[in-house]
Coordinates of C-alpha atoms in Angstrom, one line a residue:
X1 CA 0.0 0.0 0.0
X2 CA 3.0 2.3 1.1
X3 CA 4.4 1.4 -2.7
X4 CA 0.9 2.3 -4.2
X5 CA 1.2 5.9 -2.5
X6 CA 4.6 6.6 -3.6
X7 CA 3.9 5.5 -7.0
X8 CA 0.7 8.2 -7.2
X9 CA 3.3 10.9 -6.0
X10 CA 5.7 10.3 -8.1
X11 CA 2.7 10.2 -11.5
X12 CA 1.4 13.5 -9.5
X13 CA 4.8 15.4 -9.4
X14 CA 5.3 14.3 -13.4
X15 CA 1.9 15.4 -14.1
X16 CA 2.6 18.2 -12.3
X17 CA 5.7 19.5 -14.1
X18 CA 4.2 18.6 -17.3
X19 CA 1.7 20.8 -16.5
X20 CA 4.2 23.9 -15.5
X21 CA 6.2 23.1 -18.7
X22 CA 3.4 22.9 -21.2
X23 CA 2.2 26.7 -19.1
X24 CA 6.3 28.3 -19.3
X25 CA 6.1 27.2 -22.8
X26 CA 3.0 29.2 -23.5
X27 CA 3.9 32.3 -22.2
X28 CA 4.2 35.1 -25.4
X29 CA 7.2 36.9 -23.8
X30 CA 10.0 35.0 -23.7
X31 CA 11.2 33.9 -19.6
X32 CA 14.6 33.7 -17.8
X33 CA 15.5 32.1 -14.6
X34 CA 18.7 32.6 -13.2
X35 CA 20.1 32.9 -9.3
X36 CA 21.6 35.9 -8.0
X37 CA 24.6 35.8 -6.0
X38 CA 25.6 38.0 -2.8
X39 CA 27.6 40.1 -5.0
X40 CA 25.0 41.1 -7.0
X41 CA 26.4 38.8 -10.0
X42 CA 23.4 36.8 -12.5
X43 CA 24.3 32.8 -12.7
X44 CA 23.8 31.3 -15.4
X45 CA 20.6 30.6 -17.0
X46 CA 18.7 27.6 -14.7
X47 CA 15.7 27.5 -16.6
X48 CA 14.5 29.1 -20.2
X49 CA 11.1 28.8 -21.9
X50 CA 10.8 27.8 -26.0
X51 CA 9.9 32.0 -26.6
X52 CA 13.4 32.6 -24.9
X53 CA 15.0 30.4 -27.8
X54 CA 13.1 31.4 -30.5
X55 CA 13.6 34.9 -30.1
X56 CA 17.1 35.0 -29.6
X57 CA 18.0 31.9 -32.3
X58 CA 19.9 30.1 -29.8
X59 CA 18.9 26.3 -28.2
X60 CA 17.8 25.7 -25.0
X61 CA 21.0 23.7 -24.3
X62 CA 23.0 26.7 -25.7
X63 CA 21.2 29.1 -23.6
X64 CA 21.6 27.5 -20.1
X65 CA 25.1 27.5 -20.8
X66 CA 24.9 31.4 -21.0
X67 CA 23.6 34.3 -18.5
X68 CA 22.4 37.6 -18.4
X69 CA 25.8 38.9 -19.9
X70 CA 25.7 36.9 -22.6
X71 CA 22.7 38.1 -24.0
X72 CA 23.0 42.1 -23.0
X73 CA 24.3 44.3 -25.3
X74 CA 27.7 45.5 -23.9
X75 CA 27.4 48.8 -23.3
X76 CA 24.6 48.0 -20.9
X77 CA 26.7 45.6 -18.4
X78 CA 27.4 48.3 -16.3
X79 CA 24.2 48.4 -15.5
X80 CA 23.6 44.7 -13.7
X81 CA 25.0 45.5 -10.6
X82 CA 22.3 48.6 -9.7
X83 CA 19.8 47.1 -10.9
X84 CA 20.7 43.5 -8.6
X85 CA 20.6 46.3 -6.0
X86 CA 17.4 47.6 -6.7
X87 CA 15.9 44.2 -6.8
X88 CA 17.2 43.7 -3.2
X89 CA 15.5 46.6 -2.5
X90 CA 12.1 46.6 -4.2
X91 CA 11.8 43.0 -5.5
X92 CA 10.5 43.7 -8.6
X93 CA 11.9 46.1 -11.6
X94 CA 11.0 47.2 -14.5
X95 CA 13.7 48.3 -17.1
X96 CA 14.3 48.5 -20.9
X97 CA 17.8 47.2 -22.6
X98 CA 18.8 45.7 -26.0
X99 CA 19.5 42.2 -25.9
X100 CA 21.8 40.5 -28.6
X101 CA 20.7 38.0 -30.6
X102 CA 22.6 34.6 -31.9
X103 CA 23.1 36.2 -35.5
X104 CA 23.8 39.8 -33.5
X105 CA 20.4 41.7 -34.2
X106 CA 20.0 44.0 -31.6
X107 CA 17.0 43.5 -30.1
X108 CA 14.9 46.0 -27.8
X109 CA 13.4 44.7 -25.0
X110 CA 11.1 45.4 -22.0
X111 CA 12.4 43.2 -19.2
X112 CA 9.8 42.6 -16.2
X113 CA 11.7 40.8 -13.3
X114 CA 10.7 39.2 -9.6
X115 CA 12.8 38.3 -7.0
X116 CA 12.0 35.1 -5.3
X117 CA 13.4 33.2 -3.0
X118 CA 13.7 29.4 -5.2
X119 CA 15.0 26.4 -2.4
X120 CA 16.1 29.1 -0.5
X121 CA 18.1 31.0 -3.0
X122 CA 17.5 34.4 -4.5
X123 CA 16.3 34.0 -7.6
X124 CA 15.7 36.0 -10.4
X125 CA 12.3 35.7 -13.0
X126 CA 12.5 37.9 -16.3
X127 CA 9.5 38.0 -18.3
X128 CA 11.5 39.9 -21.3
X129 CA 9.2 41.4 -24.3
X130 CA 10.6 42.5 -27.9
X131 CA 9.4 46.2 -28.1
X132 CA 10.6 46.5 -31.5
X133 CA 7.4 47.3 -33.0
X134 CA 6.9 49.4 -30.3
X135 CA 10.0 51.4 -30.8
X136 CA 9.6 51.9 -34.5
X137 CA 5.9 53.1 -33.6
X138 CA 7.3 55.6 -31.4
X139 CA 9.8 56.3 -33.4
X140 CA 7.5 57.0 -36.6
X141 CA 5.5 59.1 -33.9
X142 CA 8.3 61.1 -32.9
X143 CA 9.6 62.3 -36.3
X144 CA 5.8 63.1 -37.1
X145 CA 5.7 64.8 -33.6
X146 CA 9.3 66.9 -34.4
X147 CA 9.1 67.3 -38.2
X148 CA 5.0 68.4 -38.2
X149 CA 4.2 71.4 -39.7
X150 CA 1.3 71.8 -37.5
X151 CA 2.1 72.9 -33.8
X152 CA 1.2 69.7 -31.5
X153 CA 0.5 70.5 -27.7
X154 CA -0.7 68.7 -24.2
X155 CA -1.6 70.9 -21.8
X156 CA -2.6 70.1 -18.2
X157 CA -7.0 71.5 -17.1
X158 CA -4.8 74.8 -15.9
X159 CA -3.6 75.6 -19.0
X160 CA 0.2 74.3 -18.1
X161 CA 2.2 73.7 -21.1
X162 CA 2.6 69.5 -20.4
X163 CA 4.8 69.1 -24.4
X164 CA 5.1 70.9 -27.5
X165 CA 6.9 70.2 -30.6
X166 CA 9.1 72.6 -32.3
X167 CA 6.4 74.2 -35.0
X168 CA 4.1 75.6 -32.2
X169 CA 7.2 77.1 -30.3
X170 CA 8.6 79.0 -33.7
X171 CA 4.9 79.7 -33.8
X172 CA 4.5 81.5 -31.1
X173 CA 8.1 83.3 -31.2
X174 CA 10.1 80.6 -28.8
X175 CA 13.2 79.3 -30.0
X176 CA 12.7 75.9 -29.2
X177 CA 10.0 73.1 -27.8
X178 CA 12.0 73.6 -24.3
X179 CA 12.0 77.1 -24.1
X180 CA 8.2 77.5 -24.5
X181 CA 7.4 74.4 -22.4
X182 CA 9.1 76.1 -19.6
X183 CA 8.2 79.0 -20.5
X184 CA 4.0 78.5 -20.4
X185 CA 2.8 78.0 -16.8
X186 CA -1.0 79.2 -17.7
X187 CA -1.9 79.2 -21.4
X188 CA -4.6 81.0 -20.8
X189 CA -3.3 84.0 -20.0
X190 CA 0.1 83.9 -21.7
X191 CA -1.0 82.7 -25.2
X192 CA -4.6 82.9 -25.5
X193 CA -5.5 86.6 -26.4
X194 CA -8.9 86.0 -24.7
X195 CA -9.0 83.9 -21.6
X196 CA -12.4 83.2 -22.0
X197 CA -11.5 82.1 -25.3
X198 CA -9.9 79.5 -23.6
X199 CA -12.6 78.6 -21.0
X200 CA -15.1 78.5 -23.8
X201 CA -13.2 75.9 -25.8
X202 CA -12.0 73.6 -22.9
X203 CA -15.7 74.1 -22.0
X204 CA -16.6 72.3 -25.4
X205 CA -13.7 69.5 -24.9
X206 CA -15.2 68.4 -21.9
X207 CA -18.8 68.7 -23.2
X208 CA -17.4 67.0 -26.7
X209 CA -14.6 65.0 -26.0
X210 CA -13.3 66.5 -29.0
X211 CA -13.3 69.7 -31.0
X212 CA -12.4 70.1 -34.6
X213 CA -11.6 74.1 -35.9
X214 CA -11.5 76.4 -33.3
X215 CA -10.8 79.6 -34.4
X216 CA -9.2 82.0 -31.6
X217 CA -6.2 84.5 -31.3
X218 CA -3.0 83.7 -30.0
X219 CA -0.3 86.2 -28.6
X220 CA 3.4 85.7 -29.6
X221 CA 6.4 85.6 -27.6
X222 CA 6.7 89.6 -28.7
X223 CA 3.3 90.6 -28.1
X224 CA 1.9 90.4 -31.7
X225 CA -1.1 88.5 -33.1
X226 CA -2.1 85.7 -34.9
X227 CA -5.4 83.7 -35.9
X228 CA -5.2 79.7 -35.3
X229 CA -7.5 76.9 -35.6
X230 CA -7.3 74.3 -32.9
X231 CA -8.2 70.8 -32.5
X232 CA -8.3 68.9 -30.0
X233 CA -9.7 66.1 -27.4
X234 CA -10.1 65.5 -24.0
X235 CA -7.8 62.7 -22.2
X236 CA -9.3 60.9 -19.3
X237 CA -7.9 58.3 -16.7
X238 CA -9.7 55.2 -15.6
X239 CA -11.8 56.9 -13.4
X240 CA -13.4 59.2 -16.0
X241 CA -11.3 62.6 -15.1
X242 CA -9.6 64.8 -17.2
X243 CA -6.2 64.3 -17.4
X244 CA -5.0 66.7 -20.3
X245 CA -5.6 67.7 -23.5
X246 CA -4.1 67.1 -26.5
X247 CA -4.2 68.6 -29.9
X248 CA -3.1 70.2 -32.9
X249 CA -2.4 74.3 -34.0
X250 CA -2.7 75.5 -37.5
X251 CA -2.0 79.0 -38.3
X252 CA -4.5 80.7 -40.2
X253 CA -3.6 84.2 -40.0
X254 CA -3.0 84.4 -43.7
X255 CA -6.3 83.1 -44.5
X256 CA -8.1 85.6 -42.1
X257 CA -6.8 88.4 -44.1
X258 CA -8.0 87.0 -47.2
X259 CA -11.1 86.5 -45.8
X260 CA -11.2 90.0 -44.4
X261 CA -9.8 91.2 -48.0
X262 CA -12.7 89.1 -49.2
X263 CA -15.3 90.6 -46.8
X264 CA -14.1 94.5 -47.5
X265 CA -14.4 93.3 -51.6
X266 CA -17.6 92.0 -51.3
X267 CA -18.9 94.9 -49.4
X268 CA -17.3 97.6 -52.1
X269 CA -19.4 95.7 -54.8
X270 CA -22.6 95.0 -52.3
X271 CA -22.2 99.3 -52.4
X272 CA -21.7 99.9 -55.5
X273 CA -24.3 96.9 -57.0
X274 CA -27.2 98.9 -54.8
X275 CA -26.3 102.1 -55.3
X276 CA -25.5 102.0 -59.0
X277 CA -27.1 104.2 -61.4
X278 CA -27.7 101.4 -64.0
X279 CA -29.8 98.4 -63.6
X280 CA -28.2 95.7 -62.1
X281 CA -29.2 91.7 -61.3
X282 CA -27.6 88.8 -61.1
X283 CA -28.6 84.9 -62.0
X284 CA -27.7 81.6 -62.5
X285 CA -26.0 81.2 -66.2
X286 CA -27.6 77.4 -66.4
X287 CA -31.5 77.9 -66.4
X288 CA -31.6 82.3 -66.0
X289 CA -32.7 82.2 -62.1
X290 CA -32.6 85.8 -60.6
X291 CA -30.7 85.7 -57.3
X292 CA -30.3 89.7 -56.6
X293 CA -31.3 92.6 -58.0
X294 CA -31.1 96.2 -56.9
X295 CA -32.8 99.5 -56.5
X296 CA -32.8 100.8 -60.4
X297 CA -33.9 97.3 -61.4
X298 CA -37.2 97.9 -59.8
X299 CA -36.9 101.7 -61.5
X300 CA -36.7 100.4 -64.7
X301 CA -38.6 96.9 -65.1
X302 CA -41.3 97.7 -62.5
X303 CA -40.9 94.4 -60.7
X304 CA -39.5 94.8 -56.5
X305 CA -36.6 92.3 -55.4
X306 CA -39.4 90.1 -53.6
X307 CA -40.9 89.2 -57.5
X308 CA -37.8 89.4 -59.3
X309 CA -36.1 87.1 -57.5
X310 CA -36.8 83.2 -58.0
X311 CA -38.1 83.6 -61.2
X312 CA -36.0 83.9 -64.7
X313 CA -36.1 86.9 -66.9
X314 CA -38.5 84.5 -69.4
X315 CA -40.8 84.0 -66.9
X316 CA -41.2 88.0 -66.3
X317 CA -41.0 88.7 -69.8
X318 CA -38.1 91.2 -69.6
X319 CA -36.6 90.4 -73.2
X320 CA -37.9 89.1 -76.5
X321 CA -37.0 85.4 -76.8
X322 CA -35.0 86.1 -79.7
X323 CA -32.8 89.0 -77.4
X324 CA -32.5 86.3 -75.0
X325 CA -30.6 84.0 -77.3
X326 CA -28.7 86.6 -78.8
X327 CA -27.1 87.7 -75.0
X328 CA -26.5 83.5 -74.1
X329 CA -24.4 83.3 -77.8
X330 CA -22.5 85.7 -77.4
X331 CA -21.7 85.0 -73.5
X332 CA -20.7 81.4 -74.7
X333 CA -18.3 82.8 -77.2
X334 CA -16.6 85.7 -75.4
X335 CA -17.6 85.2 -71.7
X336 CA -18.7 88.3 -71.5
X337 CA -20.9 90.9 -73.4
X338 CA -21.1 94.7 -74.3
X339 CA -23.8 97.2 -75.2
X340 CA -26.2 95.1 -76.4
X341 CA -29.3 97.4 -77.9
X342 CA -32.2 95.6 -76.5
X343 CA -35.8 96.3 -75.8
X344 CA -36.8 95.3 -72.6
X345 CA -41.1 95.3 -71.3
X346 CA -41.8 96.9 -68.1
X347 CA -43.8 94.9 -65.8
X348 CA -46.7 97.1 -66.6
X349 CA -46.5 96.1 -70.3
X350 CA -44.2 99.3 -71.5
X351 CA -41.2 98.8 -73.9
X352 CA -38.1 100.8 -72.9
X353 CA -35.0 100.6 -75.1
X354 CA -31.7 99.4 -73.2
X355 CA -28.1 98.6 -73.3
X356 CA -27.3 95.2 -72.1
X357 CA -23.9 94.4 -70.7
X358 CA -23.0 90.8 -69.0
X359 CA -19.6 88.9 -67.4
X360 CA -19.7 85.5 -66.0
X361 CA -19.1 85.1 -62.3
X362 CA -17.6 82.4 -60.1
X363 CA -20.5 81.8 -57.8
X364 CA -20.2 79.1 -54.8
X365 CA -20.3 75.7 -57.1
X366 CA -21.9 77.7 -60.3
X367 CA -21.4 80.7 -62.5
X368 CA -23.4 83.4 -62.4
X369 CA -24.2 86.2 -64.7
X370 CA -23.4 89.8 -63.9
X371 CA -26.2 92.0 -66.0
X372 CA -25.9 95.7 -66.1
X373 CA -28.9 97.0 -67.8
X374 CA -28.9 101.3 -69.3
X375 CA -32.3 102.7 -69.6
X376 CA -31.8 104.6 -73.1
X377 CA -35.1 105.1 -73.4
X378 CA -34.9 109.1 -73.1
X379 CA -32.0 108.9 -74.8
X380 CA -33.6 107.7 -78.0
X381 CA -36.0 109.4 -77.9
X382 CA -34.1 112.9 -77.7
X383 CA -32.1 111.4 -80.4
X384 CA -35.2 110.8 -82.7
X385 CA -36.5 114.6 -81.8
X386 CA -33.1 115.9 -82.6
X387 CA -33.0 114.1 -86.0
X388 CA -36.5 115.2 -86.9
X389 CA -35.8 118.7 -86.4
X390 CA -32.7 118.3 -88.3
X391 CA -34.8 116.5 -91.2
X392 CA -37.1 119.3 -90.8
X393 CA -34.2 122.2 -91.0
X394 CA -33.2 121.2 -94.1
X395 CA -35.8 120.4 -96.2
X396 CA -36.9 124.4 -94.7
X397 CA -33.6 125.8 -95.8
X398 CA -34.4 123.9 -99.6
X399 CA -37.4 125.3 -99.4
X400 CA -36.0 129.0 -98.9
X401 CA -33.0 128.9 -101.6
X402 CA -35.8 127.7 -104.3
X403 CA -38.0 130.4 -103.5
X404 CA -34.8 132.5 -103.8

């Protein structure tokens, strides 16, 4: 019976380390056990898992005959002994290194080690992780971060400058990322021309989450101005607080003015297109749908802005059809037109005589058609008085020299 018992142990303890194998062998990061001796000096390897040998290229027999400085990149042997102390210290350390592999990649790694106490001696247990991907990642994020064109920030709920890469700082007239990180205690005040500015748009971040084109001034370094457009998102922690924000600067400040060039333009022609002394409206070039129209349109056609507009000059009758055609031809041809002698019907039914002048606009997604309509009505007529009393002069001056 005593045999039967020891037997079962013996099958349980197998089991047992089959079971621990088969789990050491499954692990993703690769695992080291060594002893550590009073001097603070690794042992050889006592124990490696398959991830260990795969990762490095070496065999498991190859590796146990190795240790810690075997595998470390040279420059970093220095290091053992503070960190053996450490692990006296804390039992547990996390550190990054480069190992070296079998073919002499140079691998970089996140090493997580324990200190237990194995039969009574301190032992060490690295769970070691290739952060390569990692690295390049951060890496690829860093160049993006240093080389962006757009200013990248992360400031603290104060308005604490947290990091900033090297296009907001020339931005804002610092010589470098340090300068203006050291430099910015309270954003709000120091950068943002408008606190409020600020507490409006943090106000949206932690409504939003995120905001996409805000458009605020900044101050430089020497006191001057500029227009960005900020995006950005609210960072919490686990518990749902705000831990930062994060986001990107672009400065507009060029387009700003153009806008503002834009607006003043817009508002010389919105003058002069109401005040003008000709008739002036403007419409779609497609299907002839007035848009605007001002003052001396209403003079001369008889039809307010309210009728005009919405309806085509066909629909109100303003030209003969064949006029119409005549003004599209010669807009398709030349782009624009000049002094076209049209008659043109009031809305009352009266036909005045005008001059019709056109250009093609740039509308938003469509062109448009300038017209600028003359009233030559009076004109004309003065003209056909004058010739009639002309006419009528000189047939009175034949009839004098015959009776001469």
């Amino acid at each position: 019976r005593a045999e039967s018992t020891i037997q079962q142990a013996h099958e349980a303890i197998i089991k047992a380390e089959r079971h621990y194998r088969l789990m050491f062998n499954s692990v993703s990061d690769a695992v080291f056990v060594h002893t550590l001796g009073e001097d603070g000096v690794p042992s050889q390897f006592i124990e490696v898992n398959d991830n260990a040998c795969r990762y490095l290229g070496f065999t498991r027999e190859e590796l146990l005959g190795m240790g810690p400085f075997d595998i470390l990149a040279p420059e970093e042997h220095s290091n053992i002994t503070a960190r053996a102390q450490r692990l006296r210290a804390t039992g547990h350390l996390i550190w990054e290194g480069t190992h070296v592999a079998m073919d002499g990649r140079r691998i970089p790694v996140e090493v997580n080690t324990h200190l237990v106490a194995l039969h009574g001696t301190p032992t060490l247990i690295s769970s070691v992780r290739d952060i390569s991907d990692r690295m390049e990642a951060e890496k690829r994020y860093r160049d993006i971060f240093e080389n962006s064109v757009e200013g990248i920030y992360r400031t603290s709920t104060d308005g604490k400058c947290l990091t900033a890469n090297p296009a907001l700082a020339k931005m804002i007239g610092f010589h470098s990322a340090e300068e203006f990180v050291s430099a910015i205690t309270h954003s709000g005040s120091q950068v943002w021309l408008d606190p409020d500015e600020r507490h409006r748009y943090t106000a949206l971040l932690e409504n939003c989450g995120s905001v996409l084109g805000f458009e605020a001034q900044f101050k430089r370094k020497d006191s001057t101005l500029l227009w960005v457009s900020i995006s950005g998102r609210r960072v919490c922690g686990a518990d749902g607080r705000t831990l930062y924000y994060d986001g990107f600067v672009e400065d507009i400040t060029k387009r700003k003015s153009a806008e503002e060039k834009v607006k003043i333009s817009e508002r010389k022609f919105r003058a002069a297109f109401m005040t003008g002394a000709d008739a002036f409206s403007i419409a779609t070039l497609k299907d002839g749908l007035i848009l605007d129209v001002n003052e001396r349109f209403t003079e001369v056609f008889g039809y307010p802005a309210n009728e005009a507009c919405g309806r085509t000059s066909t629909q109100l009758g303003l030209y003969a059809d064949a006029d119409r055609g005549r003004l599209l031809s010669e807009i398709t041809a030349k782009g624009y037109v000049s002094d076209l002698d049209f008659v043109a019907r009031r809305k009352n039914g009266d036909l005045r005589s005008v001059l019709i002048s056109a250009n093609v606009l740039e509308g938003e997604g469509e062109e448009l058609l300038l017209h600028v309509v003359r009233d030559i009505t009076e004109q004309k007529r003065t003209e056909a008085e004058k010739a009639k009393l002309e006419d009528q002069l000189r047939q009175a001056q034949k009839l004098e020299s015959i009776g001469r």
